[in-house]
């Protein structure tokens, strides 16, 4: 029990783990893709924004950077108009500007932290501006700042001569971008946590719904192994594979229960049928041996013993025939034979029995052959058993009917007699093993109760069924076979 529980617990946790793993992997891939795209997009937007501001400042700074206007840095720094212009632009755009000469030497900076410092921009950026017309990167400018910042540089070009007279760099912190990115991260993890919780709950419920029927099936299987076929599975109203499996389990239980019931009935019936002749044989044999039966009557009782022995032999042989029939496949060969000829042979073979019962025969058998698919010997046995049964229980002086017609591509054989009406509730029992009505027991001393069961078995092997009706003393048996 413990091992089975562990196995089912393993199924539950494995499914839960797989679901959680898939969800987490999906969230990770989506998060990584989203962060990468959003961060790159925000950075490009930031660079483009800073670049546009640097470009405006470069256009405003051209007149102050023209060659020869200022001899040194102090003159540029002391110009009040330029100072106000640069400070105002830095305040409005929320960036720091660095006005440089063509070699990258900072002439003026709006960042108060750089006052009094001699600053030269990286040679790579200066060269990139000269070659490409712009330079943008995240850099700490050679340790000038503690952290990396967005730095965008553009050339200051004289609009008339198209000569580069200097460079303008716009420097911005990454605080806003980092704040936005951190907000995205927090939102993502909160969303991921909610999704994981929902996924865990959904997966847990789904796994439990799958495991619970399996546990019930294990318990039911054990009950079946113990011979208890009354237990049934609950399909929980599901139309999926689990519901289908539960329905199949219940069908299997029904079949096993029916098979077990038939087995018990078979054992009970065969025990009863074998006990009667064996008791008779043993009783009369003991009577002869111990002298209870007078010598002059011994021949009479020996004849009874012989008859019962033969009946017992027929019963065993019939049971063996039934066992063999159930394993045959008469349609596999696909052979055809004339059903009319088979019916004529049966009539000839039963002529004496029919005459002894003072019965007439109405044979409705066409002259032309009717070819049907099946085993000739087995179908002949079916017709023989039905006609023999009709003659045995037909009222003396009446007429038996044996006929065949073709309807919708099938040959329909009918056997009919006039005798006692069989009760409607007994009709389905006629084809069970060892079944005999009370009246037939007294009249049919030689029967073993397997004739009609053999008929049903043969026709089932041919994928056909036999029908019976009994009204007003007229009992009719009919069956069909595929005609060519």
CSV table of C-alpha atoms in Angstrom, one decimal:
chain,number,residue,atom,x,y,z
A,1,UNK,CA,0.0,0.0,0.0
A,2,UNK,CA,2.8,2.4,1.0
A,3,UNK,CA,4.6,1.7,-2.3
A,4,UNK,CA,1.5,2.4,-4.4
A,5,UNK,CA,0.8,5.6,-2.5
A,6,UNK,CA,4.4,6.7,-3.2
A,7,UNK,CA,4.0,5.9,-6.9
A,8,UNK,CA,0.8,8.0,-7.1
A,9,UNK,CA,2.4,10.8,-5.1
A,10,UNK,CA,5.3,10.7,-7.5
A,11,UNK,CA,2.8,11.1,-10.4
A,12,UNK,CA,1.3,14.1,-8.7
A,13,UNK,CA,4.5,15.8,-7.9
A,14,UNK,CA,6.1,15.0,-11.2
A,15,UNK,CA,3.2,16.7,-13.1
A,16,UNK,CA,3.3,19.6,-10.7
A,17,UNK,CA,7.1,20.0,-11.1
A,18,UNK,CA,6.8,19.8,-14.9
A,19,UNK,CA,4.1,22.4,-15.0
A,20,UNK,CA,6.0,24.7,-12.7
A,21,UNK,CA,9.2,24.2,-14.6
A,22,UNK,CA,7.5,25.0,-17.9
A,23,UNK,CA,5.9,28.1,-16.5
A,24,UNK,CA,9.1,29.3,-14.9
A,25,UNK,CA,11.1,28.7,-18.1
A,26,UNK,CA,8.4,30.5,-20.1
A,27,UNK,CA,8.4,33.5,-17.7
A,28,UNK,CA,12.2,33.6,-17.7
A,29,UNK,CA,12.4,33.7,-21.5
A,30,UNK,CA,9.6,36.2,-21.9
A,31,UNK,CA,11.1,38.4,-19.1
A,32,UNK,CA,14.6,38.3,-20.6
A,33,UNK,CA,13.2,39.1,-24.0
A,34,UNK,CA,11.0,41.9,-22.7
A,35,UNK,CA,13.8,43.4,-20.5
A,36,UNK,CA,16.3,43.3,-23.4
A,37,UNK,CA,13.9,44.8,-25.9
A,38,UNK,CA,12.5,47.4,-23.5
A,39,UNK,CA,15.9,48.4,-22.1
A,40,UNK,CA,17.5,48.7,-25.5
A,41,UNK,CA,14.6,50.7,-26.8
A,42,UNK,CA,14.7,53.0,-23.8
A,43,UNK,CA,18.4,53.5,-24.2
A,44,UNK,CA,18.1,54.3,-27.9
A,45,UNK,CA,15.4,56.7,-27.1
A,46,UNK,CA,17.5,58.3,-24.4
A,47,UNK,CA,20.5,58.5,-26.7
A,48,UNK,CA,18.4,60.0,-29.5
A,49,UNK,CA,16.9,62.6,-27.1
A,50,UNK,CA,20.3,63.6,-25.7
A,51,UNK,CA,21.8,63.7,-29.1
A,52,UNK,CA,19.1,66.0,-30.4
A,53,UNK,CA,19.8,68.4,-27.5
A,54,UNK,CA,23.6,68.2,-28.1
A,55,UNK,CA,23.0,69.0,-31.7
A,56,UNK,CA,20.9,72.1,-30.8
A,57,UNK,CA,23.7,73.2,-28.4
A,58,UNK,CA,26.3,72.7,-31.1
A,59,UNK,CA,24.4,75.0,-33.4
A,60,UNK,CA,24.2,77.6,-30.7
A,61,UNK,CA,27.8,77.3,-29.9
A,62,UNK,CA,29.2,77.6,-33.4
A,63,UNK,CA,29.5,81.4,-33.3
A,64,UNK,CA,31.4,81.2,-30.0
A,65,UNK,CA,33.8,78.5,-31.2
A,66,UNK,CA,34.8,80.0,-34.5
A,67,UNK,CA,38.5,80.1,-34.9
A,68,UNK,CA,40.2,83.1,-33.4
A,69,UNK,CA,37.3,84.5,-31.4
A,70,UNK,CA,38.6,83.2,-28.1
A,71,UNK,CA,42.3,82.9,-27.3
A,72,UNK,CA,41.9,80.8,-24.3
A,73,UNK,CA,39.4,79.1,-22.0
A,74,UNK,CA,39.1,81.9,-19.6
A,75,UNK,CA,37.7,84.2,-22.2
A,76,UNK,CA,35.0,81.6,-23.1
A,77,UNK,CA,34.1,81.0,-19.5
A,78,UNK,CA,33.9,84.7,-18.7
A,79,UNK,CA,31.5,85.5,-21.5
A,80,UNK,CA,28.2,86.2,-19.7
A,81,UNK,CA,26.0,85.7,-22.7
A,82,UNK,CA,27.4,82.3,-23.4
A,83,UNK,CA,27.3,81.3,-19.8
A,84,UNK,CA,23.6,82.2,-19.5
A,85,UNK,CA,22.8,80.4,-22.8
A,86,UNK,CA,24.6,77.2,-21.8
A,87,UNK,CA,23.2,77.2,-18.2
A,88,UNK,CA,19.7,77.8,-19.5
A,89,UNK,CA,19.9,74.9,-22.0
A,90,UNK,CA,21.3,72.5,-19.3
A,91,UNK,CA,18.5,73.4,-17.0
A,92,UNK,CA,15.8,73.0,-19.6
A,93,UNK,CA,17.1,69.8,-21.0
A,94,UNK,CA,18.2,68.2,-17.7
A,95,UNK,CA,21.6,67.3,-19.1
A,96,UNK,CA,25.1,68.7,-18.7
A,97,UNK,CA,26.9,70.1,-21.7
A,98,UNK,CA,30.6,70.1,-22.4
A,99,UNK,CA,31.8,72.6,-25.0
A,100,UNK,CA,35.1,71.3,-26.4
A,101,UNK,CA,37.6,72.3,-29.1
A,102,UNK,CA,38.3,70.1,-32.0
A,103,UNK,CA,40.8,68.0,-30.0
A,104,UNK,CA,38.3,67.2,-27.2
A,105,UNK,CA,39.6,69.7,-24.6
A,106,UNK,CA,36.6,70.8,-22.5
A,107,UNK,CA,36.4,74.6,-22.7
A,108,UNK,CA,33.1,75.0,-20.7
A,109,UNK,CA,31.0,72.6,-18.7
A,110,UNK,CA,27.7,73.1,-16.9
A,111,UNK,CA,28.5,70.4,-14.3
A,112,UNK,CA,29.6,72.2,-11.2
A,113,UNK,CA,31.5,69.1,-10.0
A,114,UNK,CA,34.0,69.7,-12.8
A,115,UNK,CA,34.8,73.3,-12.0
A,116,UNK,CA,38.5,73.9,-11.8
A,117,UNK,CA,39.3,70.6,-13.5
A,118,UNK,CA,41.1,70.2,-16.8
A,119,UNK,CA,39.1,67.6,-18.7
A,120,UNK,CA,39.8,66.0,-22.1
A,121,UNK,CA,37.2,63.8,-23.7
A,122,UNK,CA,38.2,60.3,-24.8
A,123,UNK,CA,40.2,60.3,-28.0
A,124,UNK,CA,38.0,57.5,-29.3
A,125,UNK,CA,34.9,59.7,-29.1
A,126,UNK,CA,36.7,62.6,-30.7
A,127,UNK,CA,37.8,60.4,-33.6
A,128,UNK,CA,34.4,58.9,-33.9
A,129,UNK,CA,32.8,62.3,-34.2
A,130,UNK,CA,35.3,63.4,-36.9
A,131,UNK,CA,34.6,60.2,-38.9
A,132,UNK,CA,31.0,59.5,-38.3
A,133,UNK,CA,29.6,62.8,-37.3
A,134,UNK,CA,28.4,61.6,-33.9
A,135,UNK,CA,29.4,59.4,-31.0
A,136,UNK,CA,27.2,57.8,-28.3
A,137,UNK,CA,28.1,55.5,-25.5
A,138,UNK,CA,27.7,54.6,-21.9
A,139,UNK,CA,30.9,55.6,-20.2
A,140,UNK,CA,32.4,57.1,-17.0
A,141,UNK,CA,34.8,59.2,-19.1
A,142,UNK,CA,38.0,57.6,-17.9
A,143,UNK,CA,36.9,57.7,-14.2
A,144,UNK,CA,35.6,61.2,-14.3
A,145,UNK,CA,32.3,59.9,-12.9
A,146,UNK,CA,31.7,57.1,-10.5
A,147,UNK,CA,29.1,55.4,-12.6
A,148,UNK,CA,28.5,55.1,-16.3
A,149,UNK,CA,26.5,57.8,-17.9
A,150,UNK,CA,25.0,58.4,-21.3
A,151,UNK,CA,27.4,60.6,-23.3
A,152,UNK,CA,26.5,61.8,-26.8
A,153,UNK,CA,28.9,64.0,-28.8
A,154,UNK,CA,28.3,65.9,-32.0
A,155,UNK,CA,30.5,68.3,-34.0
A,156,UNK,CA,30.0,72.0,-34.0
A,157,UNK,CA,30.1,72.9,-37.7
A,158,UNK,CA,30.2,76.4,-39.3
A,159,UNK,CA,27.0,76.3,-41.5
A,160,UNK,CA,28.7,78.5,-44.1
A,161,UNK,CA,32.1,77.0,-44.5
A,162,UNK,CA,31.1,73.5,-43.2
A,163,UNK,CA,34.2,73.5,-41.1
A,164,UNK,CA,34.2,71.9,-37.7
A,165,UNK,CA,35.1,74.4,-35.1
A,166,UNK,CA,34.6,72.3,-32.0
A,167,UNK,CA,32.6,69.6,-30.3
A,168,UNK,CA,29.6,69.5,-28.0
A,169,UNK,CA,29.0,66.6,-25.6
A,170,UNK,CA,25.7,66.1,-23.7
A,171,UNK,CA,26.0,64.0,-20.5
A,172,UNK,CA,23.0,62.5,-18.7
A,173,UNK,CA,22.7,60.2,-15.7
A,174,UNK,CA,21.0,56.8,-16.0
A,175,UNK,CA,18.8,57.4,-13.0
A,176,UNK,CA,15.5,57.7,-14.9
A,177,UNK,CA,16.3,54.7,-17.0
A,178,UNK,CA,17.4,52.6,-14.0
A,179,UNK,CA,14.3,53.6,-12.2
A,180,UNK,CA,12.1,52.6,-15.1
A,181,UNK,CA,14.0,49.3,-15.4
A,182,UNK,CA,13.6,48.6,-11.7
A,183,UNK,CA,9.9,49.3,-11.9
A,184,UNK,CA,9.7,46.8,-14.8
A,185,UNK,CA,11.6,44.2,-12.8
A,186,UNK,CA,9.3,44.6,-9.7
A,187,UNK,CA,6.2,44.5,-11.9
A,188,UNK,CA,7.5,41.4,-13.7
A,189,UNK,CA,8.3,39.5,-10.5
A,190,UNK,CA,5.0,40.3,-9.0
A,191,UNK,CA,3.2,39.2,-12.1
A,192,UNK,CA,5.4,36.1,-12.3
A,193,UNK,CA,4.6,35.2,-8.7
A,194,UNK,CA,0.8,35.5,-9.4
A,195,UNK,CA,1.1,33.4,-12.6
A,196,UNK,CA,3.2,30.7,-10.7
A,197,UNK,CA,0.6,30.6,-7.9
A,198,UNK,CA,-2.3,30.2,-10.4
A,199,UNK,CA,-0.3,27.6,-12.4
A,200,UNK,CA,0.5,25.6,-9.2
A,201,UNK,CA,-3.2,25.7,-8.1
A,202,UNK,CA,-4.4,24.7,-11.6
A,203,UNK,CA,-1.8,22.0,-11.9
A,204,UNK,CA,-2.5,20.7,-8.4
A,205,UNK,CA,-6.3,20.4,-9.1
A,206,UNK,CA,-5.7,18.8,-12.5
A,207,UNK,CA,-3.2,16.3,-11.1
A,208,UNK,CA,-5.5,15.4,-8.2
A,209,UNK,CA,-8.4,14.8,-10.7
A,210,UNK,CA,-6.2,12.5,-12.7
A,211,UNK,CA,-4.7,10.6,-9.7
A,212,UNK,CA,-8.0,10.1,-7.8
A,213,UNK,CA,-9.6,7.9,-10.5
A,214,UNK,CA,-6.4,5.9,-10.8
A,215,UNK,CA,-6.4,5.2,-7.1
A,216,UNK,CA,-9.9,4.1,-7.3
A,217,UNK,CA,-9.0,1.8,-10.2
A,218,UNK,CA,-6.2,0.2,-8.2
A,219,UNK,CA,-8.6,-0.5,-5.4
A,220,UNK,CA,-11.2,-1.8,-7.8
A,221,UNK,CA,-8.6,-4.1,-9.4
A,222,UNK,CA,-7.8,-5.6,-6.1
A,223,UNK,CA,-11.4,-6.2,-5.4
A,224,UNK,CA,-11.7,-7.9,-8.8
A,225,UNK,CA,-8.7,-10.0,-8.0
A,226,UNK,CA,-10.5,-11.2,-4.9
A,227,UNK,CA,-13.6,-12.1,-6.9
A,228,UNK,CA,-15.8,-9.1,-6.1
A,229,UNK,CA,-17.1,-7.7,-9.3
A,230,UNK,CA,-19.8,-5.5,-7.8
A,231,UNK,CA,-17.6,-2.4,-7.4
A,232,UNK,CA,-18.0,0.2,-10.2
A,233,UNK,CA,-15.9,3.3,-11.1
A,234,UNK,CA,-17.2,6.8,-10.9
A,235,UNK,CA,-16.6,8.8,-14.1
A,236,UNK,CA,-17.2,12.1,-12.3
A,237,UNK,CA,-19.2,13.3,-15.3
A,238,UNK,CA,-16.0,13.6,-17.4
A,239,UNK,CA,-16.0,13.1,-21.2
A,240,UNK,CA,-12.2,12.9,-21.5
A,241,UNK,CA,-9.9,9.9,-21.6
A,242,UNK,CA,-10.3,9.4,-17.8
A,243,UNK,CA,-14.1,9.2,-18.2
A,244,UNK,CA,-13.7,6.8,-21.1
A,245,UNK,CA,-11.3,4.7,-19.0
A,246,UNK,CA,-13.8,4.6,-16.2
A,247,UNK,CA,-16.5,3.5,-18.5
A,248,UNK,CA,-14.3,0.8,-20.0
A,249,UNK,CA,-13.5,-0.3,-16.4
A,250,UNK,CA,-17.2,-0.6,-15.7
A,251,UNK,CA,-17.8,-2.5,-18.9
A,252,UNK,CA,-15.0,-4.8,-18.0
A,253,UNK,CA,-16.5,-5.3,-14.5
A,254,UNK,CA,-19.9,-6.1,-16.1
A,255,UNK,CA,-18.3,-8.6,-18.5
A,256,UNK,CA,-16.4,-10.2,-15.7
A,257,UNK,CA,-19.4,-10.4,-13.5
A,258,UNK,CA,-21.5,-11.9,-16.2
A,259,UNK,CA,-18.7,-14.4,-17.0
A,260,UNK,CA,-18.4,-15.3,-13.4
A,261,UNK,CA,-22.2,-15.8,-13.1
A,262,UNK,CA,-22.2,-17.9,-16.3
A,263,UNK,CA,-19.3,-20.0,-14.9
A,264,UNK,CA,-21.1,-20.7,-11.7
A,265,UNK,CA,-24.3,-21.5,-13.6
A,266,UNK,CA,-22.4,-23.7,-15.9
A,267,UNK,CA,-20.8,-25.6,-13.0
A,268,UNK,CA,-24.1,-25.9,-11.3
A,269,UNK,CA,-25.8,-27.1,-14.5
A,270,UNK,CA,-23.2,-29.5,-15.5
A,271,UNK,CA,-23.0,-30.9,-12.0
A,272,UNK,CA,-26.7,-31.5,-12.1
A,273,UNK,CA,-26.7,-33.0,-15.5
A,274,UNK,CA,-23.7,-35.3,-14.8
A,275,UNK,CA,-25.0,-36.3,-11.4
A,276,UNK,CA,-28.2,-37.8,-12.8
A,277,UNK,CA,-26.8,-40.4,-15.1
A,278,UNK,CA,-23.9,-41.1,-12.8
A,279,UNK,CA,-26.2,-41.7,-9.9
A,280,UNK,CA,-28.4,-44.0,-12.1
A,281,UNK,CA,-25.4,-45.9,-13.3
A,282,UNK,CA,-23.9,-46.3,-9.8
A,283,UNK,CA,-27.2,-47.2,-8.2
A,284,UNK,CA,-28.2,-49.9,-10.7
A,285,UNK,CA,-24.6,-51.3,-10.8
A,286,UNK,CA,-24.6,-51.6,-7.0
A,287,UNK,CA,-28.0,-53.2,-7.1
A,288,UNK,CA,-26.8,-55.9,-9.5
A,289,UNK,CA,-23.6,-56.5,-7.6
A,290,UNK,CA,-25.2,-56.8,-4.2
A,291,UNK,CA,-28.2,-58.9,-5.4
A,292,UNK,CA,-30.8,-56.3,-4.8
A,293,UNK,CA,-31.9,-56.5,-8.4
A,294,UNK,CA,-33.2,-60.1,-9.2
A,295,UNK,CA,-31.1,-61.9,-11.9
A,296,UNK,CA,-34.1,-62.1,-14.2
A,297,UNK,CA,-34.3,-58.2,-14.2
A,298,UNK,CA,-30.5,-57.6,-14.7
A,299,UNK,CA,-30.7,-57.3,-18.5
A,300,UNK,CA,-33.3,-54.6,-18.2
A,301,UNK,CA,-31.3,-52.5,-15.8
A,302,UNK,CA,-28.1,-53.2,-17.7
A,303,UNK,CA,-29.8,-51.6,-20.7
A,304,UNK,CA,-30.6,-48.6,-18.6
A,305,UNK,CA,-27.0,-48.4,-17.5
A,306,UNK,CA,-25.9,-48.6,-21.1
A,307,UNK,CA,-28.3,-45.9,-22.1
A,308,UNK,CA,-27.2,-43.6,-19.3
A,309,UNK,CA,-23.6,-44.2,-20.2
A,310,UNK,CA,-24.2,-43.3,-23.8
A,311,UNK,CA,-26.1,-40.1,-22.7
A,312,UNK,CA,-23.2,-39.2,-20.5
A,313,UNK,CA,-20.8,-39.7,-23.4
A,314,UNK,CA,-22.9,-37.6,-25.7
A,315,UNK,CA,-23.0,-34.8,-23.1
A,316,UNK,CA,-19.2,-34.8,-22.7
A,317,UNK,CA,-18.8,-34.9,-26.5
A,318,UNK,CA,-21.2,-32.0,-26.9
A,319,UNK,CA,-19.4,-29.9,-24.4
A,320,UNK,CA,-16.1,-30.6,-26.2
A,321,UNK,CA,-17.8,-29.5,-29.5
A,322,UNK,CA,-18.9,-26.3,-27.9
A,323,UNK,CA,-15.4,-25.6,-26.7
A,324,UNK,CA,-14.0,-26.1,-30.1
A,325,UNK,CA,-16.7,-24.0,-31.8
A,326,UNK,CA,-15.9,-21.0,-29.6
A,327,UNK,CA,-12.3,-21.0,-31.0
A,328,UNK,CA,-13.2,-21.4,-34.7
A,329,UNK,CA,-13.5,-18.6,-37.3
A,330,UNK,CA,-15.7,-20.1,-40.1
A,331,UNK,CA,-15.6,-16.8,-42.1
A,332,UNK,CA,-11.9,-16.7,-42.5
A,333,UNK,CA,-11.9,-19.0,-45.5
A,334,UNK,CA,-14.6,-17.1,-47.2
A,335,UNK,CA,-16.1,-20.2,-48.9
A,336,UNK,CA,-19.7,-20.3,-50.3
A,337,UNK,CA,-22.0,-23.3,-50.4
A,338,UNK,CA,-25.6,-24.1,-51.4
A,339,UNK,CA,-27.9,-23.7,-48.4
A,340,UNK,CA,-30.8,-25.4,-50.3
A,341,UNK,CA,-28.7,-28.6,-50.7
A,342,UNK,CA,-27.8,-28.6,-47.0
A,343,UNK,CA,-31.5,-28.3,-46.1
A,344,UNK,CA,-32.5,-31.2,-48.3
A,345,UNK,CA,-29.8,-33.4,-46.7
A,346,UNK,CA,-31.1,-32.6,-43.3
A,347,UNK,CA,-34.6,-33.5,-44.3
A,348,UNK,CA,-33.5,-36.8,-45.6
A,349,UNK,CA,-31.5,-37.6,-42.5
A,350,UNK,CA,-34.4,-36.8,-40.2
A,351,UNK,CA,-37.1,-38.5,-42.3
A,352,UNK,CA,-37.5,-41.5,-39.9
A,353,UNK,CA,-37.8,-39.3,-36.8
A,354,UNK,CA,-40.3,-37.0,-38.4
A,355,UNK,CA,-42.4,-40.1,-39.7
A,356,UNK,CA,-42.2,-41.7,-36.2
A,357,UNK,CA,-43.7,-38.5,-34.7
A,358,UNK,CA,-46.6,-38.6,-37.3
A,359,UNK,CA,-45.6,-35.3,-38.7
A,360,UNK,CA,-45.8,-33.8,-42.2
A,361,UNK,CA,-43.2,-31.4,-43.7
A,362,UNK,CA,-43.9,-28.2,-45.7
A,363,UNK,CA,-40.5,-27.7,-47.4
A,364,UNK,CA,-40.2,-24.3,-49.1
A,365,UNK,CA,-36.8,-24.9,-50.7
A,366,UNK,CA,-36.1,-23.4,-54.2
A,367,UNK,CA,-34.8,-25.5,-57.0
A,368,UNK,CA,-32.1,-22.9,-57.8
A,369,UNK,CA,-29.1,-22.9,-55.5
A,370,UNK,CA,-28.7,-20.1,-53.0
A,371,UNK,CA,-25.0,-19.6,-52.2
A,372,UNK,CA,-24.2,-18.4,-48.7
A,373,UNK,CA,-20.9,-17.5,-47.0
A,374,UNK,CA,-19.9,-19.8,-44.1
A,375,UNK,CA,-19.0,-23.3,-43.1
A,376,UNK,CA,-21.2,-25.9,-44.7
A,377,UNK,CA,-20.9,-28.5,-42.0
A,378,UNK,CA,-21.6,-26.1,-39.2
A,379,UNK,CA,-24.6,-24.5,-40.8
A,380,UNK,CA,-25.9,-28.0,-41.6
A,381,UNK,CA,-25.6,-28.8,-37.9
A,382,UNK,CA,-27.6,-25.7,-37.1
A,383,UNK,CA,-30.4,-26.7,-39.5
A,384,UNK,CA,-30.3,-30.3,-38.1
A,385,UNK,CA,-30.6,-29.2,-34.5
A,386,UNK,CA,-33.4,-26.8,-35.2
A,387,UNK,CA,-35.4,-29.2,-37.3
A,388,UNK,CA,-34.8,-32.1,-34.8
A,389,UNK,CA,-35.9,-29.8,-32.0
A,390,UNK,CA,-39.1,-28.8,-34.0
A,391,UNK,CA,-39.9,-32.5,-34.7
A,392,UNK,CA,-39.3,-33.5,-31.0
A,393,UNK,CA,-41.7,-30.9,-29.6
A,394,UNK,CA,-44.1,-30.7,-32.5
A,395,UNK,CA,-47.7,-32.0,-31.9
A,396,UNK,CA,-48.3,-35.3,-33.6
A,397,UNK,CA,-50.4,-35.0,-36.7
A,398,UNK,CA,-49.2,-31.4,-37.4
A,399,UNK,CA,-47.0,-30.0,-40.1
A,400,UNK,CA,-43.4,-28.8,-39.8
A,401,UNK,CA,-42.2,-25.9,-41.9
A,402,UNK,CA,-38.7,-25.6,-43.3
A,403,UNK,CA,-38.0,-22.8,-45.8
A,404,UNK,CA,-35.5,-20.3,-47.1
A,405,UNK,CA,-35.9,-16.9,-48.8
A,406,UNK,CA,-33.5,-14.2,-49.9
A,407,UNK,CA,-34.0,-10.7,-48.5
A,408,UNK,CA,-31.7,-7.7,-48.9
A,409,UNK,CA,-28.7,-9.8,-49.9
A,410,UNK,CA,-29.2,-12.4,-47.2
A,411,UNK,CA,-30.6,-15.9,-47.1
A,412,UNK,CA,-33.2,-16.3,-44.3
A,413,UNK,CA,-33.8,-19.8,-43.0
A,414,UNK,CA,-37.0,-20.5,-41.1
A,415,UNK,CA,-38.0,-23.6,-39.1
A,416,UNK,CA,-41.6,-23.7,-37.6
A,417,UNK,CA,-43.7,-26.2,-35.7
A,418,UNK,CA,-47.1,-26.4,-33.9
A,419,UNK,CA,-47.0,-27.5,-30.3
A,420,UNK,CA,-47.1,-25.9,-26.9
A,421,UNK,CA,-46.6,-22.2,-26.6
A,422,UNK,CA,-43.3,-21.3,-24.9
A,423,UNK,CA,-43.8,-18.5,-22.3
A,424,UNK,CA,-42.3,-15.2,-23.4
A,425,UNK,CA,-40.0,-15.0,-20.3
A,426,UNK,CA,-38.5,-18.4,-21.2
A,427,UNK,CA,-37.7,-17.6,-24.8
A,428,UNK,CA,-34.3,-15.9,-24.0
A,429,UNK,CA,-33.3,-18.9,-21.9
A,430,UNK,CA,-33.7,-21.4,-24.7
A,431,UNK,CA,-30.2,-20.9,-25.9
A,432,UNK,CA,-28.5,-21.2,-22.6
A,433,UNK,CA,-26.4,-24.2,-21.7
A,434,UNK,CA,-28.3,-27.1,-20.2
A,435,UNK,CA,-31.6,-25.2,-20.2
A,436,UNK,CA,-34.7,-27.4,-20.5
A,437,UNK,CA,-38.3,-26.5,-19.8
A,438,UNK,CA,-40.2,-28.6,-17.4
A,439,UNK,CA,-42.3,-30.2,-20.1
A,440,UNK,CA,-39.4,-31.1,-22.2
A,441,UNK,CA,-37.6,-32.8,-19.4
A,442,UNK,CA,-40.2,-35.5,-19.2
A,443,UNK,CA,-40.4,-35.9,-23.0
A,444,UNK,CA,-36.8,-35.5,-23.9
A,445,UNK,CA,-35.0,-38.2,-22.0
A,446,UNK,CA,-32.0,-38.3,-24.3
A,447,UNK,CA,-31.4,-34.5,-24.6
A,448,UNK,CA,-28.5,-32.9,-22.9
A,449,UNK,CA,-29.7,-29.2,-23.2
A,450,UNK,CA,-26.9,-28.1,-25.5
A,451,UNK,CA,-28.5,-28.3,-28.9
A,452,UNK,CA,-29.8,-24.7,-29.1
A,453,UNK,CA,-26.7,-23.4,-27.3
A,454,UNK,CA,-24.6,-24.9,-30.1
A,455,UNK,CA,-26.9,-23.3,-32.7
A,456,UNK,CA,-26.4,-19.9,-31.1
A,457,UNK,CA,-22.6,-20.4,-30.8
A,458,UNK,CA,-22.2,-21.4,-34.5
A,459,UNK,CA,-24.3,-18.5,-35.7
A,460,UNK,CA,-22.4,-16.1,-33.5
A,461,UNK,CA,-19.1,-17.4,-35.1
A,462,UNK,CA,-20.8,-16.5,-38.4
A,463,UNK,CA,-21.5,-12.9,-37.1
A,464,UNK,CA,-25.3,-13.7,-37.1
A,465,UNK,CA,-28.1,-14.1,-34.6
A,466,UNK,CA,-31.0,-16.5,-34.2
A,467,UNK,CA,-34.5,-15.3,-33.5
A,468,UNK,CA,-37.4,-17.2,-31.9
A,469,UNK,CA,-41.1,-16.4,-31.4
A,470,UNK,CA,-43.9,-18.5,-29.9
A,471,UNK,CA,-47.5,-17.5,-30.1
A,472,UNK,CA,-50.7,-19.6,-30.1
A,473,UNK,CA,-48.7,-22.8,-30.2
A,474,UNK,CA,-46.7,-21.8,-33.3
A,475,UNK,CA,-43.0,-21.6,-32.5
A,476,UNK,CA,-40.7,-20.2,-35.2
A,477,UNK,CA,-36.9,-20.2,-35.3
A,478,UNK,CA,-35.1,-18.1,-38.0
A,479,UNK,CA,-31.6,-17.0,-38.9
A,480,UNK,CA,-29.9,-15.3,-41.8
A,481,UNK,CA,-26.6,-15.8,-43.7
A,482,UNK,CA,-24.8,-13.5,-46.1
A,483,UNK,CA,-25.8,-14.6,-49.7
A,484,UNK,CA,-23.6,-14.3,-52.7
